[in-house]
CSV table of C-alpha atoms in Angstrom, one decimal:
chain,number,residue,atom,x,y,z
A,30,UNK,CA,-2.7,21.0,13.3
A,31,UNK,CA,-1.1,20.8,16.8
A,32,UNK,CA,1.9,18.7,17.1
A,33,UNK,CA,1.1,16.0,18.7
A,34,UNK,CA,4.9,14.1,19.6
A,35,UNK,CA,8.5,15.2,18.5
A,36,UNK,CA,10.4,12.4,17.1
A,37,UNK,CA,14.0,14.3,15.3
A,38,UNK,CA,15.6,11.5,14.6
A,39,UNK,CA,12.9,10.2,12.4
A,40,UNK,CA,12.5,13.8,10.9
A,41,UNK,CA,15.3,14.0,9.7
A,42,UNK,CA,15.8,10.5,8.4
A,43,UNK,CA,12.6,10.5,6.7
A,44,UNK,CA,13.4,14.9,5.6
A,45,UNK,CA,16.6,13.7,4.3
A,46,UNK,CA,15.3,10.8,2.3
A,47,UNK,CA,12.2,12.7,0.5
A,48,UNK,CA,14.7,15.3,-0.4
A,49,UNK,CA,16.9,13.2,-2.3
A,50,UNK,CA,13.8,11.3,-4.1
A,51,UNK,CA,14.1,11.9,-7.9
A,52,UNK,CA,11.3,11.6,-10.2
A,53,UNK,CA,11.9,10.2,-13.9
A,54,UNK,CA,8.7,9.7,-16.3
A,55,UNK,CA,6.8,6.1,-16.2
A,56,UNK,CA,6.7,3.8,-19.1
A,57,UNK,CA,3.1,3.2,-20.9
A,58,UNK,CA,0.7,5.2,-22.9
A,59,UNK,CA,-3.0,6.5,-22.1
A,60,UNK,CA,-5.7,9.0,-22.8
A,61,UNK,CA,-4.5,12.4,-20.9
A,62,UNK,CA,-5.3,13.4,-17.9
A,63,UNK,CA,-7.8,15.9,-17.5
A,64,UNK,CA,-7.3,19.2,-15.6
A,65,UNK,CA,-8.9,19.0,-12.0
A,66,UNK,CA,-8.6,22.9,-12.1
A,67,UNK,CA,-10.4,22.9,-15.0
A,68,UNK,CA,-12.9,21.0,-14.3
A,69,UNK,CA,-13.6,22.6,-11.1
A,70,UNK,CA,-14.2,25.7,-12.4
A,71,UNK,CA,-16.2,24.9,-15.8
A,72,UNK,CA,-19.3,25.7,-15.5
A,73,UNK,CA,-19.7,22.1,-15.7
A,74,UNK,CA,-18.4,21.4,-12.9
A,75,UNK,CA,-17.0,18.4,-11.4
A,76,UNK,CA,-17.4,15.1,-13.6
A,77,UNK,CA,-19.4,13.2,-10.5
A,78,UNK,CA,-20.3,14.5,-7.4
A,79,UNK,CA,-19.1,11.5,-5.3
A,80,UNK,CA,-15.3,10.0,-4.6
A,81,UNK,CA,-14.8,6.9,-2.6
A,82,UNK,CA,-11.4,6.7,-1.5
A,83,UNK,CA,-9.8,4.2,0.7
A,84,UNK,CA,-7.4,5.4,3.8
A,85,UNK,CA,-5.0,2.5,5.4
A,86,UNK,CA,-2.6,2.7,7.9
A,87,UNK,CA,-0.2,1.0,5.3
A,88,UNK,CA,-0.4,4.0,3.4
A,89,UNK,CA,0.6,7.2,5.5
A,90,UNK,CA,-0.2,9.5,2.6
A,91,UNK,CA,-3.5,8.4,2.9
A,92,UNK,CA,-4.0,9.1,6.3
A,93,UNK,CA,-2.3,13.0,5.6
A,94,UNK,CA,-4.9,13.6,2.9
A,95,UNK,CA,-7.6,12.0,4.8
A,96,UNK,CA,-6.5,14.9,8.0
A,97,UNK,CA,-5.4,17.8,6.3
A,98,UNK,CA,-9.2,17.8,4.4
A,99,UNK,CA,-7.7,18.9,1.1
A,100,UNK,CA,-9.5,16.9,-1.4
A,101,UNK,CA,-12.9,18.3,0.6
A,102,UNK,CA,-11.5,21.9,0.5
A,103,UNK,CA,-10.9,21.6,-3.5
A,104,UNK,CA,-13.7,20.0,-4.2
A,105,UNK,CA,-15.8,21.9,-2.1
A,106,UNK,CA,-19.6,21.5,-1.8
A,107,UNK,CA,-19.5,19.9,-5.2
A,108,UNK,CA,-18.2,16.5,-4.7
A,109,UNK,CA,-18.9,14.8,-1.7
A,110,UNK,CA,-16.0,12.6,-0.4
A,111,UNK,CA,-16.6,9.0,1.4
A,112,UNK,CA,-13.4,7.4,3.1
A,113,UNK,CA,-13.9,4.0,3.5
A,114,UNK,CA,-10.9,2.3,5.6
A,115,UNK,CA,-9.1,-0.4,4.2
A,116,UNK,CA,-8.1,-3.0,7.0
A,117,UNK,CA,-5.4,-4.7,3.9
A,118,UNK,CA,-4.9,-5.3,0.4
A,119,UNK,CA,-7.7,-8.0,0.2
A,120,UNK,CA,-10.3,-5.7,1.9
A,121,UNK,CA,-9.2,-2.8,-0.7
A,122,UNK,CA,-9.2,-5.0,-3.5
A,123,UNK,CA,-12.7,-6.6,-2.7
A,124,UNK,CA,-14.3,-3.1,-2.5
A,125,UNK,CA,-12.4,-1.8,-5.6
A,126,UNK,CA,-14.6,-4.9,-7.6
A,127,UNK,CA,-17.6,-4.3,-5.7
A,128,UNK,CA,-17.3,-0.8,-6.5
A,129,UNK,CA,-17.6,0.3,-3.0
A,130,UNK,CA,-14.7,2.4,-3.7
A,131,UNK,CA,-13.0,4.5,-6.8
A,132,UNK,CA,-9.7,4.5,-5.5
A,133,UNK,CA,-7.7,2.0,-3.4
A,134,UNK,CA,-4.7,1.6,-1.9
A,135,UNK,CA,-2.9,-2.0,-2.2
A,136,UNK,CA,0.6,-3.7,-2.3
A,137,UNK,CA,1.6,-4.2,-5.7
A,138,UNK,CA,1.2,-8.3,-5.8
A,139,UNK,CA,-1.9,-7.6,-4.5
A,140,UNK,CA,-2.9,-5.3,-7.3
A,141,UNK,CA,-1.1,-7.4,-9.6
A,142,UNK,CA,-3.3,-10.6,-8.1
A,143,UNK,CA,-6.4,-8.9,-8.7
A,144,UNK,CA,-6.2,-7.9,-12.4
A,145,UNK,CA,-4.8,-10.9,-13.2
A,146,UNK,CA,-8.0,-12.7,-11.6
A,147,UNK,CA,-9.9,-10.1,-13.8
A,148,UNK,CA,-10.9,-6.8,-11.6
A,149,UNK,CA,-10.8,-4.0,-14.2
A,150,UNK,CA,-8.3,-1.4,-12.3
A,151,UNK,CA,-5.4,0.4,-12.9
A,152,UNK,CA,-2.4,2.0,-10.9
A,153,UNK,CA,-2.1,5.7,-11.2
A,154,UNK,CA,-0.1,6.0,-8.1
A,155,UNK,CA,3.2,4.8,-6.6
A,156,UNK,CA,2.8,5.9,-2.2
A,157,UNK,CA,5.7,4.4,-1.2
A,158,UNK,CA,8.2,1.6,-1.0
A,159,UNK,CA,7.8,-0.2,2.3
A,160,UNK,CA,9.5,-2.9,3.6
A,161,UNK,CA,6.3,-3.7,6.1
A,162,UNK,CA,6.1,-7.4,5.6
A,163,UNK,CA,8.0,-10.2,7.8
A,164,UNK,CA,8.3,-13.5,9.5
A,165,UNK,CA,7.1,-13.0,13.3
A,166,UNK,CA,7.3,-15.9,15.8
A,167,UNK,CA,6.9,-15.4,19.6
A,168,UNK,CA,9.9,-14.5,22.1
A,169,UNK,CA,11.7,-17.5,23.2
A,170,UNK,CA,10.3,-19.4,19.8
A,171,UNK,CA,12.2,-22.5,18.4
A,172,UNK,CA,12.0,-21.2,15.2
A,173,UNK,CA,14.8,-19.0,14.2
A,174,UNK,CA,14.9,-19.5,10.5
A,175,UNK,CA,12.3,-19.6,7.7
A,176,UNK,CA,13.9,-23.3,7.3
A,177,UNK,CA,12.2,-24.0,10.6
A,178,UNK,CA,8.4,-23.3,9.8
A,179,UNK,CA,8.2,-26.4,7.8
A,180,UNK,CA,5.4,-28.7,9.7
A,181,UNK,CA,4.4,-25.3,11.5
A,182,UNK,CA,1.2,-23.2,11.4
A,183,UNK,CA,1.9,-19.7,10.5
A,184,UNK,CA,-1.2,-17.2,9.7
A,185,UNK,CA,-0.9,-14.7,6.7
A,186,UNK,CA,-3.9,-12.9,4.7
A,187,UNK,CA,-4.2,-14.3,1.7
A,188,UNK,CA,-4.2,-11.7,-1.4
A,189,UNK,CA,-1.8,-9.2,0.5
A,190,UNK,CA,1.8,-8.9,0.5
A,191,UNK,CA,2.4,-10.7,3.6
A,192,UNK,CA,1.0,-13.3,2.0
A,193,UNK,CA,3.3,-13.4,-1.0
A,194,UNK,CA,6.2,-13.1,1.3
A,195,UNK,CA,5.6,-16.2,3.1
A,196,UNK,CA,5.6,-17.5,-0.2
A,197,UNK,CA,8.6,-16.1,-1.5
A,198,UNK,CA,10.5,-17.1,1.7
A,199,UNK,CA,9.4,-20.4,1.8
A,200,UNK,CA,10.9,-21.3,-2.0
A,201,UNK,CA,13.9,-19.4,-0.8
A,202,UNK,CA,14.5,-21.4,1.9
A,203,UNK,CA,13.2,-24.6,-0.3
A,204,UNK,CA,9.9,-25.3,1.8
A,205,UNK,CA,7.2,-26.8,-0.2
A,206,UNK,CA,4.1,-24.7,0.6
A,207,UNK,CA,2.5,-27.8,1.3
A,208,UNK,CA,4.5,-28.5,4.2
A,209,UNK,CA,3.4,-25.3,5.8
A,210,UNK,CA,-0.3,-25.1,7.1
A,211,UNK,CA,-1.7,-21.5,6.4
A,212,UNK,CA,-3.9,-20.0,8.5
A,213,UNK,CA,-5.4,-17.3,6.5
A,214,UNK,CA,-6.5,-14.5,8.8
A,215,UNK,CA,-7.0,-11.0,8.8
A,216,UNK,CA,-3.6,-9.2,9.7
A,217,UNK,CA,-4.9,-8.1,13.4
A,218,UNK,CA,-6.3,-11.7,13.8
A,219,UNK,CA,-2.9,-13.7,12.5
A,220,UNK,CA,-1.2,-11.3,15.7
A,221,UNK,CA,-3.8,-12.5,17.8
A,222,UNK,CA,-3.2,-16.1,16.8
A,223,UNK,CA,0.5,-16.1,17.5
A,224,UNK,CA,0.6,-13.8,20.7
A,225,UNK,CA,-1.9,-16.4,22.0
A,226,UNK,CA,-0.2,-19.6,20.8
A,227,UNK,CA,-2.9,-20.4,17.9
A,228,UNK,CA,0.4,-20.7,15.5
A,229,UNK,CA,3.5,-20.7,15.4
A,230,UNK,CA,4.7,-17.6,13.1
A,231,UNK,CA,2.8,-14.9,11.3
A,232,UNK,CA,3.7,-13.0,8.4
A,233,UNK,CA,2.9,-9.7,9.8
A,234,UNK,CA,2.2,-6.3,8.3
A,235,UNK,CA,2.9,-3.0,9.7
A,236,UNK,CA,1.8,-1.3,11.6
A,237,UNK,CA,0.5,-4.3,13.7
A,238,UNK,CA,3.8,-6.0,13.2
A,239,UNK,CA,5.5,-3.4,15.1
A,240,UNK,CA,3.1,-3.1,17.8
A,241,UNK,CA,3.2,-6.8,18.7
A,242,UNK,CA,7.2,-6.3,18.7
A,243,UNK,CA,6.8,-3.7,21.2
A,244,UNK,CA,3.7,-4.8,23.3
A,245,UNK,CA,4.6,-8.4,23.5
A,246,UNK,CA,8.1,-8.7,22.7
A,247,UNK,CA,7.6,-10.7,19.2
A,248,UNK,CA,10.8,-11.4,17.0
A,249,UNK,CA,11.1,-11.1,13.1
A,250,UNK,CA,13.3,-13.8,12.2
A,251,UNK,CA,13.5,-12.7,8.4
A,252,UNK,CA,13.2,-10.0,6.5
A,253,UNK,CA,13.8,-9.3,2.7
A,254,UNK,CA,12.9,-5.6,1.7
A,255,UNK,CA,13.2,-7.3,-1.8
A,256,UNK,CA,10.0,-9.2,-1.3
A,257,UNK,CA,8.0,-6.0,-0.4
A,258,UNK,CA,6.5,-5.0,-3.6
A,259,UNK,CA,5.6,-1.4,-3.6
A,260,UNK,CA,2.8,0.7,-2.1
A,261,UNK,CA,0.1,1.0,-5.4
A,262,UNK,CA,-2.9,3.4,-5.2
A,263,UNK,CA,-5.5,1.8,-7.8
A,264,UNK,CA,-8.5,2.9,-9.6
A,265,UNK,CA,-10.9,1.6,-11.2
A,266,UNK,CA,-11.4,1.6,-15.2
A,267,UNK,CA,-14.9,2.6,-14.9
A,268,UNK,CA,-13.9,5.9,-13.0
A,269,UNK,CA,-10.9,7.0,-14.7
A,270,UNK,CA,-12.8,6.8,-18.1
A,271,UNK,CA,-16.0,8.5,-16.0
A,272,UNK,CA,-14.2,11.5,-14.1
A,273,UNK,CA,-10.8,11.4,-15.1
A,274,UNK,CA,-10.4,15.2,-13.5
A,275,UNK,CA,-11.5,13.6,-10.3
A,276,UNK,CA,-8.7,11.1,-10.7
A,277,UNK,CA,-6.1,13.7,-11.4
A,278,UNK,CA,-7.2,15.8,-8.4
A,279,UNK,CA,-6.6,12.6,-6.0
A,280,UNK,CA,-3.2,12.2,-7.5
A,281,UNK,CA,-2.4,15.8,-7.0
A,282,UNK,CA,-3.4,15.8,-3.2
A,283,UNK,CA,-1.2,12.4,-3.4
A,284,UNK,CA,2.1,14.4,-4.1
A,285,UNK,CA,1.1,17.1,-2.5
A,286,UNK,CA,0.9,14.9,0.9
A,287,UNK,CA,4.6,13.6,-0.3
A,288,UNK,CA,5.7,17.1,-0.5
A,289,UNK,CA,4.0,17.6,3.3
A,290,UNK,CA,5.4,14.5,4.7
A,291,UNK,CA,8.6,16.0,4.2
A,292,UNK,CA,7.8,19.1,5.8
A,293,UNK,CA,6.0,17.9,8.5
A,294,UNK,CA,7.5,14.4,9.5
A,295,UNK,CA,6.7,14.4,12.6
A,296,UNK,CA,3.1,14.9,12.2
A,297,UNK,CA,2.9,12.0,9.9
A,298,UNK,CA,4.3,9.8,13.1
A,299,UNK,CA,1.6,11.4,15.2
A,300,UNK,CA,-1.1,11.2,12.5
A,301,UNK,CA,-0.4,7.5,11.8
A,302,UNK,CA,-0.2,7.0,16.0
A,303,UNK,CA,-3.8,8.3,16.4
A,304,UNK,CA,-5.2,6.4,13.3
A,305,UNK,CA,-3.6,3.1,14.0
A,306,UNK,CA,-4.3,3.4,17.8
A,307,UNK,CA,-0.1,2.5,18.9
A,308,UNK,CA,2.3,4.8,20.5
A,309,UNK,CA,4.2,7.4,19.0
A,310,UNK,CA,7.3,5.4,19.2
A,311,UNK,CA,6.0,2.6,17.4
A,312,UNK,CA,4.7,4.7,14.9
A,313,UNK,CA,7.7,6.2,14.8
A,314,UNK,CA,10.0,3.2,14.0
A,315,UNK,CA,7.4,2.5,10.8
A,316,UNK,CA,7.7,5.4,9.4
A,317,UNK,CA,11.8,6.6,9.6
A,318,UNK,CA,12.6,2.5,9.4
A,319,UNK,CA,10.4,0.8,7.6
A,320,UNK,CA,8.9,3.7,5.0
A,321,UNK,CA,10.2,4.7,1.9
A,322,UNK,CA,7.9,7.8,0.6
A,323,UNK,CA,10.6,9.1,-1.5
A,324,UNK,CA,9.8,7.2,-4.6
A,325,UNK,CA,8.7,8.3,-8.4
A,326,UNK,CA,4.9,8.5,-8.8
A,327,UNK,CA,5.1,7.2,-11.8
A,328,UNK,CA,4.3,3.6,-11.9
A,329,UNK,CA,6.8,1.7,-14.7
A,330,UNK,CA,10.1,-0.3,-14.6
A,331,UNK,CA,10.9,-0.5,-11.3
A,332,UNK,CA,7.5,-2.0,-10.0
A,333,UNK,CA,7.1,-4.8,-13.5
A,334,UNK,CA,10.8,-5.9,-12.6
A,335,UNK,CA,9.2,-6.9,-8.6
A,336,UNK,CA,6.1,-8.1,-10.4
A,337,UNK,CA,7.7,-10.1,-13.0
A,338,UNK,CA,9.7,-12.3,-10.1
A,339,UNK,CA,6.2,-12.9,-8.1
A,340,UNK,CA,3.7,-13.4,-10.9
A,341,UNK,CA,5.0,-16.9,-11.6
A,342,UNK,CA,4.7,-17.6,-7.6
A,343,UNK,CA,1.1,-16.7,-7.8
A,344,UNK,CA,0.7,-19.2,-10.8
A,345,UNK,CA,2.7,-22.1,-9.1
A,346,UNK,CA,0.7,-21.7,-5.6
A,347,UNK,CA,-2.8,-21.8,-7.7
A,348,UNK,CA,-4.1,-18.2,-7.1
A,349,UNK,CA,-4.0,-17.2,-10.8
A,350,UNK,CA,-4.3,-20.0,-13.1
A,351,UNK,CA,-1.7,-19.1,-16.0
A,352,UNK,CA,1.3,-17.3,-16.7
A,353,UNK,CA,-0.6,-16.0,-19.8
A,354,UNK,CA,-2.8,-14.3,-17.0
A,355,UNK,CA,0.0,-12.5,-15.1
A,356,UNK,CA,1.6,-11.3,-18.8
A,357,UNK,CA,-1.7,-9.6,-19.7
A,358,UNK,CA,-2.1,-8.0,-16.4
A,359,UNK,CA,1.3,-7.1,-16.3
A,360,UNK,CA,0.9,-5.4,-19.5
A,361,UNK,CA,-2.9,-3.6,-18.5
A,362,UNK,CA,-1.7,-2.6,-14.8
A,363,UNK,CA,0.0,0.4,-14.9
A,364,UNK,CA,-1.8,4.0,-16.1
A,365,UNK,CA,1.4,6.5,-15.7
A,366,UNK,CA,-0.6,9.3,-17.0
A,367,UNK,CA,-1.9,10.9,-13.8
A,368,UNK,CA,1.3,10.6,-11.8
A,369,UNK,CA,3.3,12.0,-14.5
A,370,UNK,CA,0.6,14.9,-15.0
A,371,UNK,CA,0.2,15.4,-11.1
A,372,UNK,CA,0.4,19.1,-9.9
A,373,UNK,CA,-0.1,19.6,-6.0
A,374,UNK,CA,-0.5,23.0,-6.3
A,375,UNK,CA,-4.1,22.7,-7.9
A,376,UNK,CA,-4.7,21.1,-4.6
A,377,UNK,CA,-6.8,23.6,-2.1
A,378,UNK,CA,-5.3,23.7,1.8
């Protein structure tokens, strides 16, 4: 791949941070894993011969698989890969129930939302502890605090972490949701809405966020890398009991793009500047500022302990009707098994 921008500064931040990234095992118990090498060479073959998986700009390692071509290159004429882009957690979530997809990448609340609401899936994957949610207003805005957005419009997609931190910032700063009127819009519409007046704040999501700071001068007014949950890659139940070897194998080209990323940091900027259609330099600022790749696969303490504080926000705002709910999905969520099994060199490329 040609290198497409040189950004050192970011290289190095984001070099130096994968390196020190540690990886303990996950918490839970499930069926093993089985191996993708294996499988691919059985005469059987390949469990299915069809993956859909979901690429997002909120999840870099997505794009790297999606461009390097591994998964196609290890599977090779026997599975046929479908990427299907994911414009936020809602959209991923929605095709993960309608089965348009196997595998989709979501916040965690947003994950957590949807099995507590019943969609059968499971997190196999941990891609990265972002801090890409925050209050926007306009330049020159009266509002300066999240104090101030009471009796204000602000737009946030519902289901995604944006979303859910608007609603942890507004029982912070002791707003009754019901003082604030949501506009829920897609995240490229709620930057449309404020950069044309529509409301008053959005709770943005990067990359857009960062565009709109950069193209029209928009100001976060808060941010709380606390009320970021993490970056979940999900699967459905039906699929990882169906072709768990193809499950493995996405996992596997999921470290193996962590293990790139910290090769190549530079590319991921570029890669994430083509995709998302913003300049290097914005691209740039997400991924040595405002990405955190270095994290353990492994899905287990770290992720229930942020869960556990927004579950009973979901209950109290009426998206999941009882606390019972969020226990039971807190307790179903996580399948550790692949990410502790991964191996990136069974991964062709």
């Amino acid at each position: 791949m040609t290198l497409r921008t040189s950004v050192p500064a970011t290289a190095l931040a984001l070099a130096t941070a994968l390196a020190l990234a540690g990886c303990v095992p996950g918490e839970g118990s499930a069926p093993a894993a089985a191996d993708p090498t294996g499988a691919s060479t059985d005469a059987a073959g390949w469990s299915t011969d069809t993956l859909d998986i979901d690429f997002a700009t909120y999840n870099p390692l997505s794009l790297v698989i999606k461009d390097q071509g591994w998964l196609e290159e290890t599977f090779g004429d026997d599975v046929t890969v479908n990427w299907v882009q994911s414009a936020g957690s809602n959209k991923a979530n929605e095709a993960l129930r309608a089965g348009a997809v196997d595998v989709g990448s979501t916040a965690g609340s947003a994950a957590l939302l949807a099995r507590s609401n019943g969609s059968p899936i499971r997190t196999i994957d941990i891609y990265s502890q972002p801090e890409w949610s925050a209050i926007v207003v306009p330049a020159g805005s009266d509002v300066t605090s999240v104090a101030d957005l009471a009796g204000r419009s602000v737009a946030a997609t519902k289901g995604t972490d944006p979303y859910f931190f608007l609603l942890q910032s507004l029982e912070e700063a002791g707003v009754p949701l019901d003082q604030v009127e949501v506009q829920n819009l897609q995240h490229a519409d709620g930057r449309t809405a404020l950069e044309q007046g529509s409301v008053d704040a959005w709770s943005g999501l990067d990359p857009i966020m960062a565009a709109s700071e950069a193209e029209s001068g928009t100001q976060l007014i808060y941010r709380n890398i606390d009320f970021n949950t993490y970056g979940f890659l999900n699967a459905t139940e039906e699929f990882l009991e169906a072709s768990p070897d193809v499950a493995q194998a996405v996992v596997d080209a999921y470290e193996k793009a962590r293990a790139w990323a910290q090769e190549n940091p530079d590319e991921v900027v570029a890669i994430l500047a083509e995709v998302a259609g913003i300049d290097p330099a914005v691209a740039a600022k997400v991924i040595g500022e405002r990405t955190n790749l270095a994290v353990d696969p492994v899905p287990g303490d770290a992720q229930r302990e942020v869960l556990e504080v927004v579950g009973p926000i979901f209950v109290e705002s009426g998206d999941v009707a009882s606390q019972d709910l969020i226990d039971t999905a807190l307790d179903e969520l996580f399948e550790p098994t692949f990410a502790q099994e991964a191996d990136p060199s069974r991964i062709a490329g």
